[in-house]
Amino acid sequence: MSWTDERVELLKKMWGEGQSASQIAKELGGVTRNAVIGKVHRLGLSNRNSGTSKPAAEPKEKPAAAPKPAAAAPKPKPQPKTEPARPVTPEPASADARPATPARRQIIPAGQPLPPQPSANEISPEALAKVNEVEKKAKKLGLMELTERTCKWPVGDPATEDFWFCGLPVQQGKPYCEAHVGVAFQPMSARRDRKR
DNA sequence: CCCTGATTCGC
DNA sequence: GCGAATCAGG
C-alpha cells in the first residue's frame, strides 16, 4: 500500500480528530501504526503537544543537527485539542430522595447482587456508580470467553441464565477492569461486624 | 501487559 | 519517502 492522496487525507482527517495512530492504521488498512506515525511526522503534523514533559531536545548523538526548517505554513485554524467528550450518562439507579437526611446511603443500591466482596461493605459511592455504569457496557462474556486480559468480574447469579463476566479490558496485571478493580481491592478497612 | 506517540536508520 | 524496530512514557 502506498500513500495515495486519499489515504493521506484520511490520515490527516483522523489525526486531526485526535484518533490514535493505531486506529488510523486500522481504518486505512495495509499499514501499521508505525507507518502512520512515520507519515504523520513526515507530513509535519505531529502537533499534539500539550504539555508532555519533553520540551528540550533529546541529547542523543546527533552531530551537526540541521535546524528545523522554519517553514511557516499559514495556520489560520490552529487545531485546538478536540476533546472527545465523554457522554457520561448519569443514570440514577434509584430515585431515593432523602433531603432531610443526607445520611449515608444503604449498602449496595440497585438490584445486582454484588459478587465476591472481600469483606468490606463500604465501598466508595463513586466506585459503585462506576461499576453500575460499566456493567451496562460490559461484554457479558461467558466463562469460556474469558482471556488473560478480560475482566473476570462475575455479575449475576451463576445458577441463573443471568450470569456473565464483565469482560472489559483489564487493567494491567489485575484480573479486573478499572471499575471493578476499584471495588475489588479495598484497603481492607473491613470491620468485623456481625457480633455473634 | 496493554496502550500511546517519537525516533532512528536500513531500505 | 517509507516503515520496522526501537525507544520512552502512561
Short mmCIF file of C-alpha atoms (C1' of nucleotides) in Angstrom, two decimals:
data_model
loop_
_atom_site.label_atom_id
_atom_site.label_comp_id
_atom_site.label_asym_id
_atom_site.label_seq_id
_atom_site.Cartn_x
_atom_site.Cartn_y
_atom_site.Cartn_z
CA MET A 1 0.00 0.00 0.00
CA SER A 2 1.21 3.44 -0.78
CA TRP A 3 0.26 6.81 0.48
CA THR A 4 -2.24 7.88 -2.08
CA ASP A 5 -3.83 11.23 -1.89
CA GLU A 6 -6.97 9.89 -0.42
CA ARG A 7 -5.21 7.84 2.17
CA VAL A 8 -3.14 10.79 3.22
CA GLU A 9 -6.22 12.88 3.57
CA LEU A 10 -7.97 10.34 5.66
CA LEU A 11 -4.86 10.20 7.74
CA LYS A 12 -4.86 13.94 8.18
CA LYS A 13 -8.50 14.00 8.96
CA MET A 14 -8.39 11.28 11.52
CA TRP A 15 -5.23 12.56 13.11
CA GLY A 16 -6.83 15.94 13.34
CA GLU A 17 -9.77 14.40 15.05
CA GLY A 18 -7.48 13.03 17.64
CA GLN A 19 -7.66 9.46 16.54
CA SER A 20 -4.78 7.32 17.62
CA ALA A 21 -2.24 6.12 15.12
CA SER A 22 -3.30 2.55 15.58
CA GLN A 23 -6.90 3.40 14.90
CA ILE A 24 -5.96 5.25 11.81
CA ALA A 25 -3.85 2.36 10.71
CA LYS A 26 -6.74 0.01 11.21
CA GLU A 27 -9.03 2.21 9.23
CA LEU A 28 -6.61 2.62 6.40
CA GLY A 29 -5.64 -0.96 6.34
CA GLY A 30 -2.43 -2.28 4.91
CA VAL A 31 -0.36 -0.16 7.19
CA THR A 32 0.81 -0.38 10.74
CA ARG A 33 0.54 2.31 13.30
CA ASN A 34 4.25 2.84 12.87
CA ALA A 35 3.71 3.65 9.27
CA VAL A 36 1.02 6.08 10.23
CA ILE A 37 3.16 7.77 12.81
CA GLY A 38 6.05 7.93 10.44
CA LYS A 39 3.87 9.52 7.83
CA VAL A 40 2.42 11.93 10.30
CA HIS A 41 5.88 13.11 11.15
CA ARG A 42 6.94 13.39 7.58
CA LEU A 43 3.90 15.44 6.92
CA GLY A 44 4.99 17.60 9.75
CA LEU A 45 1.71 17.44 11.57
CA SER A 46 2.75 15.78 14.69
CA ASN A 47 1.41 18.64 16.67
CA ARG A 48 -0.34 17.24 19.53
CA ASN A 49 1.94 18.55 22.15
CA SER A 50 0.12 19.84 25.06
CA GLY A 51 2.48 19.79 27.88
CA THR A 52 4.22 16.50 27.56
CA SER A 53 7.26 16.80 29.69
CA LYS A 54 9.60 16.83 26.84
CA PRO A 55 10.35 20.34 25.78
CA ALA A 56 14.08 20.12 25.43
CA ALA A 57 15.71 18.14 22.70
CA GLU A 58 16.92 14.71 23.48
CA PRO A 59 20.66 14.77 23.90
CA LYS A 60 21.17 11.69 21.85
CA GLU A 61 24.01 11.76 19.41
CA LYS A 62 23.08 13.97 16.60
CA PRO A 63 26.19 15.61 15.20
CA ALA A 64 25.58 18.64 13.08
CA ALA A 65 21.88 18.62 13.52
CA ALA A 66 20.30 20.73 10.90
CA PRO A 67 17.99 23.28 12.40
CA LYS A 68 14.36 22.74 11.73
CA PRO A 69 13.26 24.39 8.55
CA ALA A 70 11.21 27.27 9.77
CA ALA A 71 8.72 26.88 7.04
CA ALA A 72 5.89 28.98 8.24
CA ALA A 73 2.77 27.40 6.96
CA PRO A 74 -0.30 29.58 7.16
CA LYS A 75 -2.31 28.23 10.00
CA PRO A 76 -5.45 30.23 10.38
CA LYS A 77 -7.07 27.37 12.19
CA PRO A 78 -4.89 26.11 14.95
CA GLN A 79 -6.37 22.76 15.70
CA PRO A 80 -7.48 23.03 19.25
CA LYS A 81 -7.29 19.86 21.17
CA THR A 82 -10.62 18.36 20.37
CA GLU A 83 -11.70 16.56 23.42
CA PRO A 84 -13.86 13.56 22.51
CA ALA A 85 -16.05 14.46 25.43
CA ARG A 86 -17.32 11.60 27.44
CA PRO A 87 -21.05 11.23 27.09
CA VAL A 88 -21.40 10.44 30.70
CA THR A 89 -24.82 9.18 31.39
CA PRO A 90 -25.63 9.74 34.98
CA GLU A 91 -28.20 7.10 35.49
CA PRO A 92 -29.74 7.46 38.90
CA ALA A 93 -30.35 3.86 39.65
CA SER A 94 -32.76 4.76 42.33
CA ALA A 95 -34.55 7.97 42.91
CA ASP A 96 -34.49 7.72 46.57
CA ALA A 97 -34.82 11.23 47.79
CA ARG A 98 -33.76 11.89 51.28
CA PRO A 99 -33.25 15.63 51.58
CA ALA A 100 -33.85 15.69 55.26
CA THR A 101 -31.28 13.08 55.87
CA PRO A 102 -28.08 13.38 53.92
CA ALA A 103 -27.06 10.32 55.72
CA ARG A 104 -25.02 7.63 54.16
CA ARG A 105 -26.79 5.51 51.68
CA GLN A 106 -27.56 1.93 52.27
CA ILE A 107 -25.11 -0.64 51.16
CA ILE A 108 -25.36 -1.58 47.55
CA PRO A 109 -28.22 0.23 45.89
CA ALA A 110 -29.63 -1.37 42.81
CA GLY A 111 -30.55 -4.98 42.31
CA GLN A 112 -27.33 -6.58 41.20
CA PRO A 113 -26.12 -8.74 43.99
CA LEU A 114 -22.54 -7.81 44.42
CA PRO A 115 -20.03 -10.53 43.70
CA PRO A 116 -17.27 -11.81 45.90
CA GLN A 117 -16.93 -8.95 48.16
CA PRO A 118 -13.79 -9.16 50.17
CA SER A 119 -15.36 -8.35 53.40
CA ALA A 120 -15.77 -4.68 53.49
CA ASN A 121 -19.13 -3.37 52.62
CA GLU A 122 -18.39 0.25 52.42
CA ILE A 123 -17.14 1.00 49.01
CA SER A 124 -16.90 4.48 47.77
CA PRO A 125 -20.16 5.52 46.15
CA GLU A 126 -18.16 6.69 43.22
CA ALA A 127 -16.66 3.32 42.64
CA LEU A 128 -20.05 1.74 42.86
CA ALA A 129 -21.56 4.17 40.46
CA LYS A 130 -18.77 3.36 38.11
CA VAL A 131 -19.42 -0.32 38.40
CA ASN A 132 -23.10 0.09 37.75
CA GLU A 133 -22.30 2.15 34.77
CA VAL A 134 -19.70 -0.17 33.45
CA GLU A 135 -21.94 -3.16 33.72
CA LYS A 136 -24.10 -1.68 31.06
CA LYS A 137 -21.36 -1.78 28.55
CA ALA A 138 -19.87 -4.97 29.78
CA LYS A 139 -19.09 -7.57 27.22
CA LYS A 140 -21.06 -10.10 29.17
CA LEU A 141 -18.71 -12.88 28.39
CA GLY A 142 -19.21 -16.49 29.19
CA LEU A 143 -16.70 -18.39 31.22
CA MET A 144 -15.08 -19.80 28.13
CA GLU A 145 -14.65 -16.46 26.54
CA LEU A 146 -12.52 -15.04 29.25
CA THR A 147 -8.91 -14.41 28.43
CA GLU A 148 -5.91 -13.13 30.28
CA ARG A 149 -6.96 -9.62 29.63
CA THR A 150 -10.67 -9.60 30.04
CA CYS A 151 -12.23 -8.53 33.27
CA LYS A 152 -13.25 -11.56 35.21
CA TRP A 153 -15.72 -9.83 37.41
CA PRO A 154 -18.80 -12.01 37.67
CA VAL A 155 -22.22 -10.48 37.51
CA GLY A 156 -25.44 -12.10 38.45
CA ASP A 157 -26.16 -15.47 39.86
CA PRO A 158 -24.14 -18.37 38.50
CA ALA A 159 -27.22 -20.51 38.91
CA THR A 160 -29.11 -18.32 36.54
CA GLU A 161 -29.04 -17.57 32.89
CA ASP A 162 -28.47 -14.09 34.01
CA PHE A 163 -24.85 -14.68 34.73
CA TRP A 164 -21.85 -13.34 32.92
CA PHE A 165 -18.46 -11.82 33.29
CA CYS A 166 -17.68 -8.22 32.75
CA GLY A 167 -15.17 -8.92 30.01
CA LEU A 168 -13.94 -5.40 29.58
CA PRO A 169 -10.23 -4.80 29.14
CA VAL A 170 -8.45 -5.44 32.36
CA GLN A 171 -6.12 -3.05 33.97
CA GLN A 172 -2.52 -4.02 33.67
CA GLY A 173 -1.90 -7.07 35.70
CA LYS A 174 -5.15 -7.12 37.60
CA PRO A 175 -7.86 -9.60 36.79
CA TYR A 176 -10.47 -6.89 36.58
CA CYS A 177 -11.19 -3.81 34.58
CA GLU A 178 -10.57 -0.45 36.10
CA ALA A 179 -14.04 -0.06 37.52
CA HIS A 180 -14.04 -3.43 39.14
CA VAL A 181 -10.56 -3.12 40.42
CA GLY A 182 -11.91 -0.17 42.29
CA VAL A 183 -14.32 -2.24 44.26
CA ALA A 184 -12.32 -5.42 44.32
CA PHE A 185 -9.26 -4.20 46.06
CA GLN A 186 -10.29 -2.28 49.08
CA PRO A 187 -7.92 -1.09 51.73
CA MET A 188 -9.44 -3.82 53.79
CA SER A 189 -10.86 -1.49 56.28
CA ALA A 190 -13.34 -4.21 56.82
CA ARG A 191 -14.99 -4.15 60.05
CA ARG A 192 -15.72 -7.45 61.57
CA ASP A 193 -19.33 -6.91 62.17
CA ARG A 194 -21.94 -9.43 62.93
CA LYS A 195 -21.10 -9.82 66.54
CA ARG A 196 -22.46 -13.24 67.04
"C1'" DC B 1 0.53 -6.30 29.94
"C1'" DC B 2 -1.82 -3.12 27.33
"C1'" DC B 3 -1.54 1.12 25.05
"C1'" DT B 4 0.34 5.81 23.16
"C1'" DG B 5 3.50 8.66 20.09
"C1'" DA B 6 8.70 9.63 18.85
"C1'" DT B 7 12.85 8.49 16.78
"C1'" DT B 8 16.22 6.03 14.22
"C1'" DC B 9 18.04 4.10 10.23
"C1'" DG B 10 18.35 0.50 6.52
"C1'" DC B 11 15.93 0.11 2.61
"C1'" DG C 1 9.83 8.52 1.27
"C1'" DC C 2 8.89 4.51 3.80
"C1'" DG C 3 8.15 1.85 7.99
"C1'" DA C 4 10.01 -1.92 11.33
"C1'" DA C 5 12.48 -1.73 15.25
"C1'" DT C 6 13.23 0.56 18.99
"C1'" DC C 7 12.64 3.93 22.49
"C1'" DA C 8 10.04 6.43 26.11
"C1'" DG C 9 6.03 7.28 28.68
"C1'" DG C 10 1.11 6.10 30.76
#
